[in-house]
């Protein structure tokens, strides 16, 4: 075909530079930008005019003719894994001194392979297999073309990806021209990391085994998500030793683990020093397809097995619930027999380890606290303990080894930074050394007292620190790792070997309320991980508990300056199971259930209660504090007030379980129209409550 005919067939009319930011940048041989042609956005690549320096007009003309022939060759290639070449156009502005350079117009792509693997961590294996399979199919098309086409210039920057991660080979038109010029100029860049040993020979001929060798480097780059820079030589006591190509890349081959490990034998064959021993690209395609199918089948089987396990656990949970119902029936029968028996008249301190007089008598075995109160035949018996050292509200409390640890807000500003400890046996308050945190949440982790998050006393900034009290040195230490996010007033609960932290604030603005959840496996102590499940809404001032294998989240949450108490539940397995988070989100979606709220806010949630129980709070309509105690009725799905009540009206009190049928309630306030009134009405009352059978 004549040169004039070639030009005529390739030139595009009415191409305009697109006013968008979809694509742009500076490549090794020219600028890439977006253009519009026929109402479609395309990628345009112009050649640096610097490549024409020190050339005569005749040489420039020949270069353009050769470039157009190469473009014509590219325009005839049709394959889903080869970049679609559309044509060329001539911009209005020309800086080449008499020779107008054509701009190449081609398919617009979303990203390059090198940028993609650098940008995203832990790319799923099936996407990696799909990418390298696409590249092998594209090479197979080129190598089996008539005549065969050797790319010569293949590397991760020339493998482009669509938005759906389909890979396409690019830079075909300029490869031979640009590479020839580069070798003569002696240029060298990072692409030599992918080149085979025969390419170092100045008189080497490009052949298909070259592309096969380079493809092996692309596999390593894709699966390891690292640029596979090979070793030059191995240093020994006797000097340096020349290595084979496989040995030069041994460290990257060793990193082919998991699903990618099946590709290691193929990659080693493709890296053979002898080009004749490397497999053809057609063989490579078939073996990758086989590995891809195996990976897909194995992943599907794993998903099926995992789903079956979820169904099995669900069945076992239902069986456990049936057993609980049977036990509750048995308890009711026991209550009938014990109805006429005398009850314990002494204070309930004996049940939590406080020694009373020798005349104390044992009480017949009673059901758990909330179960007993829900039956309607028990009432709450309250015993006044030693008062708090300072008035306190918005407090947090945990109990361990008959010691009660309390921290919270007080009219005494210094008390913000204090942790007080009450010894039940000695009936005495003490004070721990200052932790350097306030608004942190106390929790028992692995038998150790810890303060999680809050604000730093020195700067008032939110923190991600987890401080642990060391009894031996009587100081606070960083025994557990820091959380991933800073947070103040989050919800904290332990479940077996896990610590769950949810929500909280990371700043003073209401918009900075967190909705994420972190979890720590404290025996492993390897660090926190953020789970895929998030809170239904951002929350702070959170109370958490585990009830009937569900995580319960209750929060005072401000919306448009209105006060609410929201309560949500979710199976705790959805939070603590990393396998569920990674693989089953599309099979069994994360489902939070919202419980109806009691007609008051700033209530205290009783931990480890089943059914759920809340104490006190402020009536929404009258804004008056209440003594009410309510239990959530699973049948009617509503909160029901029980006969028993607190001894004094209060909101924002702290509550902790002392044992299976006794709770301790600490502080609170009798008025909370403002922070000032809350402080002035904060309480020192500490009371122990236990269910007692009615006469």
XYZ file of C-alpha atoms in Angstrom:
695
model
C 0.000 0.000 0.000
C 1.344 3.442 -0.872
C 2.411 5.761 1.930
C -0.273 8.287 0.952
C -2.945 5.599 1.266
C -1.625 4.610 4.693
C -1.840 8.198 5.915
C -5.313 8.623 4.462
C -6.663 5.506 6.222
C -5.181 6.382 9.616
C -5.899 10.095 9.953
C -8.894 11.003 12.145
C -10.865 14.213 11.683
C -12.461 16.434 14.333
C -10.409 15.158 17.266
C -10.465 17.571 20.221
C -8.657 17.626 23.539
C -11.125 16.469 26.208
C -11.845 18.703 29.190
C -11.685 15.931 31.750
C -9.282 14.371 34.210
C -9.777 10.770 33.215
C -6.282 10.270 31.918
C -3.047 12.165 31.692
C 0.632 11.993 32.403
C 4.128 11.978 30.999
C 5.463 8.726 29.575
C 8.978 7.743 28.611
C 8.432 8.660 24.945
C 5.617 11.182 25.038
C 2.755 12.858 26.832
C -0.512 10.944 27.259
C -3.765 12.866 27.520
C -7.492 12.474 26.843
C -9.158 13.412 23.548
C -12.722 13.256 22.294
C -13.606 11.579 19.000
C -17.152 10.696 17.894
C -18.494 11.574 21.363
C -16.155 9.028 22.988
C -13.128 9.631 25.205
C -9.861 8.119 23.929
C -6.235 8.221 25.055
C -3.847 10.252 22.908
C -0.079 9.733 22.945
C 2.161 12.311 21.360
C 5.858 11.712 20.647
C 8.452 13.890 22.338
C 9.934 16.283 19.808
C 13.284 15.710 21.523
C 13.513 12.434 19.610
C 13.890 14.517 16.420
C 16.781 16.630 17.592
C 19.943 16.407 15.483
C 18.030 14.784 12.600
C 17.901 16.150 9.100
C 14.603 16.975 7.429
C 14.948 13.826 5.343
C 15.506 11.673 8.444
C 12.507 13.259 10.143
C 10.305 12.508 7.180
C 11.446 8.895 7.055
C 10.826 8.542 10.778
C 7.233 9.745 10.404
C 6.671 7.379 7.464
C 8.029 4.437 9.473
C 5.874 5.464 12.445
C 2.751 5.526 10.274
C 3.529 2.061 8.896
C 3.851 0.736 12.439
C 0.568 2.445 13.377
C -1.073 0.856 10.356
C 0.143 -2.542 11.548
C -1.338 -1.905 15.005
C -4.644 -0.835 13.496
C -5.039 -4.317 11.998
C -4.655 -6.101 15.356
C -7.948 -7.224 16.870
C -7.952 -9.025 20.208
C -9.701 -8.356 23.561
C -6.317 -8.387 25.360
C -4.540 -6.032 22.950
C -5.093 -2.297 23.304
C -7.356 -1.041 20.522
C -5.502 1.370 18.219
C -7.867 3.821 16.491
C -5.670 6.047 14.337
C -3.701 9.294 14.381
C -4.472 12.984 14.260
C -2.405 16.116 13.730
C -2.723 18.815 16.405
C -2.911 22.415 15.351
C 0.238 23.422 17.225
C 3.447 21.974 15.792
C 6.903 22.423 17.252
C 8.916 20.081 15.031
C 10.293 22.667 12.595
C 8.570 21.742 9.400
C 7.598 18.111 10.101
C 4.218 17.711 11.746
C 4.180 14.774 14.184
C 1.114 12.523 14.289
C -0.525 11.865 17.683
C -1.546 8.232 18.278
C -5.169 7.709 19.411
C -6.042 4.523 21.257
C -8.422 2.956 23.738
C -8.780 4.707 27.114
C -7.802 2.511 30.057
C -8.208 2.972 33.817
C -4.759 2.082 35.161
C -1.450 0.344 34.519
C -0.543 -2.957 36.159
C 2.433 -1.422 37.990
C 0.267 1.373 39.417
C -2.534 -1.048 40.327
C -0.384 -3.446 42.396
C 1.277 -0.521 44.145
C -1.995 1.213 44.922
C -3.953 -1.704 46.421
C -2.824 -4.111 49.115
C -3.894 -7.770 49.299
C -5.385 -7.994 45.805
C -7.599 -11.133 45.652
C -5.976 -14.162 44.012
C -8.713 -14.564 41.397
C -8.029 -11.017 40.105
C -4.285 -11.742 39.887
C -4.932 -14.974 37.966
C -7.295 -13.138 35.623
C -4.709 -10.415 34.897
C -1.812 -12.745 34.042
C -4.116 -14.998 32.015
C -5.237 -11.958 29.995
C -1.590 -11.001 29.341
C -0.719 -14.545 28.228
C -3.698 -14.579 25.839
C -2.606 -11.269 24.345
C 0.952 -12.547 23.843
C -0.363 -15.783 22.347
C -2.278 -13.752 19.755
C 0.847 -11.744 18.861
C 3.150 -14.777 18.659
C 0.699 -16.648 16.415
C 0.091 -13.681 14.147
C 1.144 -13.919 10.505
C 3.920 -12.874 10.572
C 4.625 -13.383 14.335
C 4.923 -10.232 16.400
C 7.390 -10.014 19.280
C 6.536 -7.236 21.698
C 10.162 -6.631 22.791
C 9.134 -3.852 25.167
C 6.721 -5.636 27.538
C 6.732 -4.662 31.228
C 4.096 -3.819 33.906
C 3.816 -0.192 32.748
C 2.726 -1.433 29.307
C 0.056 -3.757 30.705
C -3.059 -1.608 31.099
C -6.247 -2.441 33.013
C -9.900 -1.594 32.496
C -12.126 -0.517 35.377
C -13.105 -4.186 35.748
C -9.439 -5.335 35.905
C -9.272 -6.807 32.391
C -5.665 -6.622 31.205
C -4.568 -5.421 27.748
C -1.095 -5.174 26.202
C -0.141 -1.723 24.905
C 2.779 0.156 23.245
C 2.986 -2.161 20.232
C 3.351 0.449 17.527
C 6.481 2.135 18.857
C 8.210 -0.832 20.508
C 10.745 -1.715 17.814
C 11.414 1.874 16.788
C 11.822 3.191 20.303
C 13.834 0.236 21.609
C 16.240 0.352 18.651
C 16.829 4.021 19.224
C 17.234 3.495 22.955
C 19.840 0.777 22.551
C 21.881 2.918 20.212
C 21.706 5.780 22.698
C 22.746 3.450 25.532
C 19.723 4.230 27.716
C 18.854 1.987 30.625
C 15.854 2.001 32.955
C 14.002 -0.278 35.367
C 12.615 -2.433 32.550
C 15.936 -4.268 32.299
C 14.805 -6.118 35.456
C 12.445 -8.072 33.199
C 14.813 -8.668 30.250
C 16.315 -12.116 29.498
C 20.084 -12.706 29.387
C 20.220 -12.902 25.579
C 18.972 -9.301 25.333
C 22.325 -8.110 26.720
C 23.985 -9.253 23.526
C 24.329 -6.248 21.236
C 23.604 -8.398 18.177
C 20.722 -10.318 19.749
C 17.631 -11.016 17.665
C 14.225 -10.489 19.209
C 12.287 -13.749 19.416
C 9.176 -15.109 21.117
C 11.113 -16.750 24.032
C 12.128 -13.213 25.019
C 8.503 -12.290 25.659
C 7.992 -15.565 27.580
C 10.902 -14.675 29.883
C 9.528 -11.170 30.460
C 6.083 -12.628 31.151
C 7.543 -14.617 34.080
C 8.686 -11.342 35.657
C 5.191 -9.920 35.224
C 3.756 -12.943 37.087
C 6.159 -12.341 39.998
C 5.331 -8.642 40.005
C 1.577 -9.292 40.017
C 1.439 -11.973 42.718
C 4.096 -10.549 45.059
C 3.057 -6.923 44.415
C 6.729 -5.969 44.336
C 9.034 -4.886 41.534
C 11.158 -8.054 40.938
C 14.658 -6.565 40.902
C 17.057 -9.509 40.405
C 20.408 -10.020 42.079
C 23.498 -9.500 39.915
C 25.915 -11.798 41.707
C 26.267 -13.672 44.998
C 29.089 -12.553 47.260
C 31.068 -15.377 48.916
C 34.274 -15.652 50.877
C 36.066 -16.507 47.643
C 34.620 -13.605 45.682
C 31.467 -13.256 43.593
C 29.581 -16.072 41.868
C 27.519 -15.630 38.718
C 23.945 -16.767 39.197
C 21.384 -18.307 36.887
C 18.280 -16.282 36.095
C 16.196 -18.446 38.462
C 18.725 -17.939 41.264
C 18.767 -14.180 40.633
C 15.036 -14.085 41.350
C 14.978 -16.731 44.090
C 13.692 -14.338 46.765
C 10.644 -13.487 44.647
C 9.981 -17.115 43.749
C 10.002 -17.979 47.459
C 7.276 -15.367 48.018
C 4.860 -17.183 45.689
C 2.699 -18.545 48.479
C -0.947 -19.449 48.881
C -2.856 -19.720 45.605
C 0.139 -18.365 43.648
C 2.447 -21.200 44.729
C 1.017 -23.446 41.994
C 2.604 -21.147 39.385
C 6.185 -21.497 40.656
C 7.231 -24.442 38.388
C 5.879 -22.613 35.329
C 7.637 -19.350 36.230
C 10.958 -21.179 36.734
C 10.647 -22.799 33.287
C 9.936 -19.406 31.704
C 13.072 -17.986 33.413
C 15.379 -20.648 31.967
C 18.701 -19.211 30.750
C 18.361 -21.183 27.505
C 15.629 -19.649 25.289
C 15.063 -23.018 23.580
C 14.016 -24.623 26.889
C 11.348 -22.065 27.706
C 7.738 -23.130 27.051
C 5.774 -21.529 24.240
C 3.238 -18.921 25.179
C 0.440 -21.276 24.075
C 1.638 -23.807 26.672
C 1.824 -21.024 29.244
C -1.806 -20.049 28.509
C -3.079 -23.585 29.017
C -1.198 -24.087 32.289
C -2.367 -20.743 33.699
C -5.952 -21.559 32.735
C -5.634 -24.878 34.575
C -4.205 -23.161 37.673
C -6.887 -20.480 37.470
C -9.648 -23.116 37.339
C -8.099 -24.962 40.295
C -7.963 -21.746 42.329
C -11.557 -20.884 41.431
C -12.786 -24.400 42.250
C -10.905 -24.463 45.556
C -12.252 -21.026 46.520
C -15.787 -22.148 45.671
C -15.351 -25.317 47.749
C -13.999 -23.272 50.634
C -17.024 -20.975 50.427
C -19.422 -23.931 50.340
C -17.670 -25.590 53.280
C -17.705 -22.322 55.198
C -21.392 -21.768 54.475
C -22.132 -25.303 55.664
C -20.198 -24.557 58.843
C -22.277 -21.412 59.395
C -25.469 -23.440 58.977
C -24.135 -26.062 61.393
C -23.296 -23.411 64.004
C -26.741 -21.878 63.507
C -28.321 -25.284 64.135
C -26.197 -25.809 67.241
C -27.204 -22.357 68.490
C -30.873 -23.244 68.131
C -30.253 -26.442 70.103
C -28.583 -24.412 72.855
C -31.536 -22.025 72.915
C -33.890 -24.997 73.338
C -31.778 -26.207 76.250
C -32.006 -22.760 77.827
C -35.786 -22.853 77.521
C -35.792 -26.267 79.190
C -33.607 -24.926 82.012
C -35.913 -21.949 82.467
C -38.846 -24.369 82.784
C -36.903 -26.338 85.400
C -36.162 -23.119 87.284
C -39.832 -22.267 87.410
C -40.562 -25.709 88.863
C -37.851 -25.138 91.478
C -39.428 -21.802 92.359
C -42.693 -23.562 93.170
C -40.889 -25.770 95.716
C -38.918 -22.901 97.257
C -41.785 -20.455 97.478
C -42.540 -21.339 101.109
C -38.868 -21.457 102.160
C -37.393 -18.529 104.172
C -35.215 -16.022 102.360
C -31.932 -14.489 103.398
C -32.556 -11.427 105.542
C -28.970 -10.238 105.707
C -27.467 -7.856 103.172
C -26.245 -9.399 99.966
C -22.608 -8.659 100.658
C -21.991 -12.300 101.577
C -22.589 -13.359 97.966
C -19.792 -11.128 96.692
C -17.241 -12.145 99.306
C -17.971 -9.849 102.267
C -18.021 -11.908 105.446
C -21.093 -11.472 107.646
C -21.906 -12.969 111.019
C -21.618 -16.774 111.521
C -25.390 -16.927 111.804
C -25.750 -16.164 108.085
C -27.770 -18.830 106.332
C -27.484 -20.077 102.793
C -30.140 -18.984 100.315
C -31.651 -21.678 98.054
C -30.210 -21.670 94.532
C -31.845 -18.794 92.646
C -31.974 -18.093 88.893
C -29.769 -15.349 87.343
C -30.656 -11.783 88.263
C -32.576 -10.664 85.168
C -34.257 -14.045 84.715
C -35.435 -13.885 88.308
C -36.718 -10.318 88.062
C -38.449 -11.060 84.755
C -40.423 -13.863 86.454
C -42.290 -11.279 88.561
C -41.819 -13.222 91.839
C -38.508 -11.620 92.767
C -37.731 -8.083 93.809
C -34.472 -6.160 93.880
C -32.858 -5.979 97.317
C -30.488 -3.000 97.616
C -27.576 -2.626 100.035
C -25.805 0.731 100.467
C -22.006 0.381 100.303
C -19.294 2.938 101.025
C -19.834 6.157 99.054
C -17.555 7.266 96.218
C -14.568 9.416 97.221
C -15.978 12.160 94.938
C -19.375 12.648 93.242
C -19.334 11.093 89.776
C -21.508 10.715 86.676
C -20.855 9.370 83.160
C -18.717 6.840 84.991
C -17.257 3.527 83.813
C -16.784 0.550 86.102
C -15.298 -2.972 85.962
C -15.025 -5.627 88.680
C -12.252 -8.177 89.239
C -11.242 -10.244 92.253
C -13.696 -8.414 94.548
C -12.225 -5.071 93.526
C -14.299 -2.399 91.790
C -12.428 -0.010 89.430
C -14.197 3.292 88.618
C -13.382 6.351 86.506
C -15.597 9.108 85.127
C -16.659 12.767 85.223
C -16.830 14.674 88.497
C -17.271 18.290 89.700
C -13.713 17.844 90.919
C -11.760 18.341 87.670
C -8.764 16.438 89.025
C -10.986 13.365 89.379
C -11.252 13.205 85.566
C -7.785 11.688 85.457
C -8.186 9.340 88.428
C -8.995 5.650 88.683
C -10.528 4.721 92.035
C -10.600 1.172 93.388
C -13.040 -0.165 95.987
C -12.063 -3.294 97.930
C -15.275 -5.161 98.696
C -13.693 -7.250 101.464
C -12.202 -4.303 103.377
C -14.996 -1.854 102.467
C -12.355 0.739 101.562
C -11.628 3.093 98.613
C -8.130 3.592 97.217
C -6.665 5.513 94.294
C -4.396 4.197 91.522
C -1.561 6.272 90.011
C -2.683 8.691 87.283
C -2.782 6.928 83.905
C -2.413 10.038 81.752
C -5.803 9.360 80.153
C -9.324 10.531 80.820
C -12.566 9.510 79.095
C -10.789 6.191 78.573
C -12.715 2.975 79.136
C -11.544 0.589 81.902
C -11.622 -3.078 80.957
C -10.190 -6.351 82.231
C -8.090 -7.941 79.461
C -6.424 -11.254 80.198
C -6.718 -10.636 83.942
C -5.119 -7.182 83.639
C -6.752 -3.814 84.225
C -6.503 -1.672 81.072
C -7.582 1.851 80.050
C -8.608 1.979 76.367
C -8.563 5.206 74.338
C -9.808 8.513 75.738
C -7.896 11.784 75.841
C -4.331 12.489 76.850
C -4.166 14.539 80.035
C -1.280 16.661 78.736
C -2.715 17.707 75.339
C -6.433 16.759 75.568
C -6.047 15.071 72.184
C -7.839 11.788 71.460
C -5.592 8.758 71.691
C -5.355 5.192 70.422
C -3.293 4.036 73.410
C -4.160 0.986 75.499
C -2.515 1.310 78.920
C -2.289 -1.600 81.370
C -1.810 -1.325 85.115
C 1.277 -3.239 86.243
C 0.689 -4.330 89.847
C 4.368 -5.104 90.526
C 5.682 -1.646 89.573
C 2.379 0.146 90.336
C 2.624 2.009 87.028
C 0.740 2.126 83.743
C 2.538 0.415 80.846
C 1.887 -0.254 77.145
C 1.442 -4.017 77.364
C -1.107 -4.329 74.537
C -0.673 -2.733 71.073
C -2.211 0.621 70.147
C -5.573 0.663 68.385
C -5.729 1.527 64.694
C -7.777 4.703 65.327
C -7.895 7.340 68.042
C -11.199 7.304 69.908
C -12.754 8.728 73.059
C -15.792 7.237 74.830
C -16.009 4.126 72.625
C -17.885 0.968 73.514
C -15.687 -1.839 74.874
C -16.520 -5.455 75.678
C -14.580 -8.715 75.981
C -15.724 -11.975 74.461
C -13.558 -14.999 75.168
C -10.094 -14.197 73.789
C -11.272 -11.062 71.989
C -11.583 -7.414 72.951
C -14.122 -5.506 70.834
C -13.956 -1.697 70.568
C -16.708 0.164 68.693
C -17.414 3.791 67.810
C -16.332 6.763 69.916
C -15.190 10.229 68.828
C -11.987 11.334 67.157
C -12.647 15.076 67.504
C -14.920 17.691 69.059
C -17.155 17.962 65.990
C -20.243 15.715 65.925
C -19.209 14.797 62.366
C -16.126 13.109 63.802
C -18.056 10.325 65.523
C -16.726 6.876 64.578
C -18.757 4.017 63.103
C -15.993 1.410 62.777
C -15.203 -1.615 64.952
C -11.767 -2.938 65.933
C -10.928 -6.263 67.547
C -7.891 -7.626 69.391
C -7.112 -11.285 70.057
C -5.331 -10.612 73.345
C -3.574 -14.016 73.810
C -1.966 -13.640 70.372
C -1.358 -9.912 70.998
C -0.413 -9.399 67.323
C -2.324 -6.175 66.865
C -5.796 -4.795 66.310
C -7.707 -5.431 63.097
C -10.648 -3.487 61.708
C -13.591 -5.767 60.928
C -15.744 -5.374 57.824
C -18.888 -4.899 59.927
C -19.566 -1.266 60.856
C -22.027 0.255 63.302
C -25.477 1.044 61.869
C -24.868 4.719 62.736
C -21.883 6.571 64.230
C -22.057 6.359 68.044
C -20.321 7.542 71.197
C -20.964 7.209 74.952
C -21.513 3.531 74.195
C -22.417 0.676 76.550
C -21.723 -2.854 75.304
C -22.537 -6.344 76.506
C -22.783 -9.894 75.192
C -26.254 -11.391 75.620
C -27.493 -14.694 74.165
C -24.520 -14.905 71.731
C -25.271 -11.398 70.461
C -23.258 -8.209 70.747
C -25.520 -5.495 72.194
C -24.656 -1.834 71.539
C -26.487 0.911 73.438
C -25.616 4.562 72.971
C -26.603 8.064 73.890
C -26.531 9.519 70.383
C -27.203 13.158 69.506
C -29.166 13.885 66.310
C -30.221 17.489 65.629
C -29.695 18.218 69.330
C -32.362 15.685 70.322
C -31.511 13.006 72.864
C -32.017 9.340 72.071
C -30.990 5.984 73.368
C -30.438 3.560 70.494
C -30.011 -0.191 70.993
C -28.739 -2.554 68.296
C -27.795 -6.241 68.366
C -25.827 -8.480 66.005
C -24.563 -12.084 66.316
C -21.148 -11.780 67.932
C -19.806 -14.388 65.472
C -20.118 -11.764 62.717
C -17.682 -9.563 64.622
C -15.062 -11.983 65.946
C -14.820 -14.312 62.932
C -12.162 -13.099 60.433
C -13.207 -15.840 58.000
C -16.756 -14.531 57.924
C -15.557 -10.989 57.292
C -13.400 -11.895 54.316
C -15.496 -14.476 52.512
C -19.114 -14.600 53.592
C -20.258 -10.979 53.390
C -21.953 -11.690 50.057
C -23.618 -14.914 51.304
C -24.855 -13.785 54.717
C -24.988 -9.962 54.862
C -24.150 -8.149 58.088
C -27.495 -7.654 59.820
C -27.997 -5.387 62.788
C -31.325 -5.610 64.600
C -32.608 -2.439 66.254
C -34.535 -2.886 69.479
C -37.267 -0.485 70.471
C -35.967 2.066 72.933
C -37.211 2.622 76.447
C -39.035 5.944 76.835
C -35.989 7.542 78.419
C -32.351 8.295 77.672
C -29.049 8.131 79.585
C -30.059 4.755 81.021
C -27.506 2.251 82.358
C -27.214 -1.116 80.590
C -26.721 -4.080 82.907
C -23.845 -6.188 81.521
C -24.163 -9.942 80.912
C -27.940 -9.741 81.355
C -30.395 -12.077 79.673
C -32.958 -10.780 79.021
C -31.490 -7.276 78.677
C -32.029 -4.904 81.578
C -31.594 -1.109 81.888
C -31.661 1.110 84.988
C -32.684 4.710 85.635
C -32.377 7.405 82.973
C -34.231 10.595 82.083
C -37.825 10.595 80.881
C -37.972 11.982 77.326
C -41.122 14.026 77.826
C -40.639 15.408 81.336
C -36.783 15.409 81.354
C -37.022 14.123 84.931
C -34.753 11.391 86.244
C -36.395 8.072 87.089
C -35.908 5.055 89.361
C -37.390 2.665 86.785
C -35.868 -0.712 85.952
C -36.923 -2.222 82.612
C -36.356 -5.608 81.006
C -36.594 -6.295 77.272
C -39.363 -8.754 76.475
C -38.375 -10.842 73.431
C -41.975 -11.905 72.854
C -43.468 -8.427 72.493
C -40.153 -6.894 71.371
C -40.562 -4.064 73.865
C -39.180 -2.824 77.181
C -41.302 -3.614 80.233
C -41.005 -1.921 83.592
C -40.678 -4.367 86.486
C -41.957 -4.005 90.045
C -38.524 -3.302 91.515
C -36.847 0.089 91.206
C -33.716 1.992 92.193
C -33.567 3.534 95.645
C -33.017 6.979 94.117
C -33.704 8.533 90.706
C -30.579 8.936 88.599
C -29.259 8.981 85.027
C -25.824 8.216 83.507
C -24.993 5.854 86.372
C -22.310 3.172 86.048
C -23.243 -0.476 86.522
C -21.207 -3.709 86.632
C -21.998 -7.355 87.286
C -20.426 -8.612 90.510
C -21.538 -12.193 89.956
C -24.341 -14.089 88.256
C -27.102 -12.592 90.394
C -25.715 -9.355 91.831
C -24.875 -5.955 90.338
C -23.229 -2.829 91.667
C -24.573 0.622 90.694
C -22.320 3.656 91.095
C -22.927 7.406 90.960
C -25.024 9.162 88.325
C -26.809 12.526 88.470
C -30.265 13.727 89.451
C -30.423 16.537 86.880
C -28.939 16.907 83.424
C -30.325 19.892 81.593
C -26.755 21.092 81.166
C -23.256 19.968 82.062
C -23.199 22.414 84.962
C -26.414 21.054 86.489
C -25.211 17.490 85.932
C -22.042 18.242 87.888
C -23.910 19.941 90.693
C -26.330 17.008 90.997
C -23.805 14.190 90.608
C -23.964 11.458 93.230
C -21.623 9.472 95.474
C -24.087 6.625 96.047
C -22.765 3.069 95.598
C -25.303 0.278 95.981
C -25.371 -3.476 95.595
C -28.488 -5.032 94.113
C -29.606 -8.670 94.180
C -32.867 -10.472 93.410
C -34.730 -11.739 96.462
C -37.752 -14.068 96.382
C -40.951 -12.348 97.431
C -42.641 -13.654 100.578
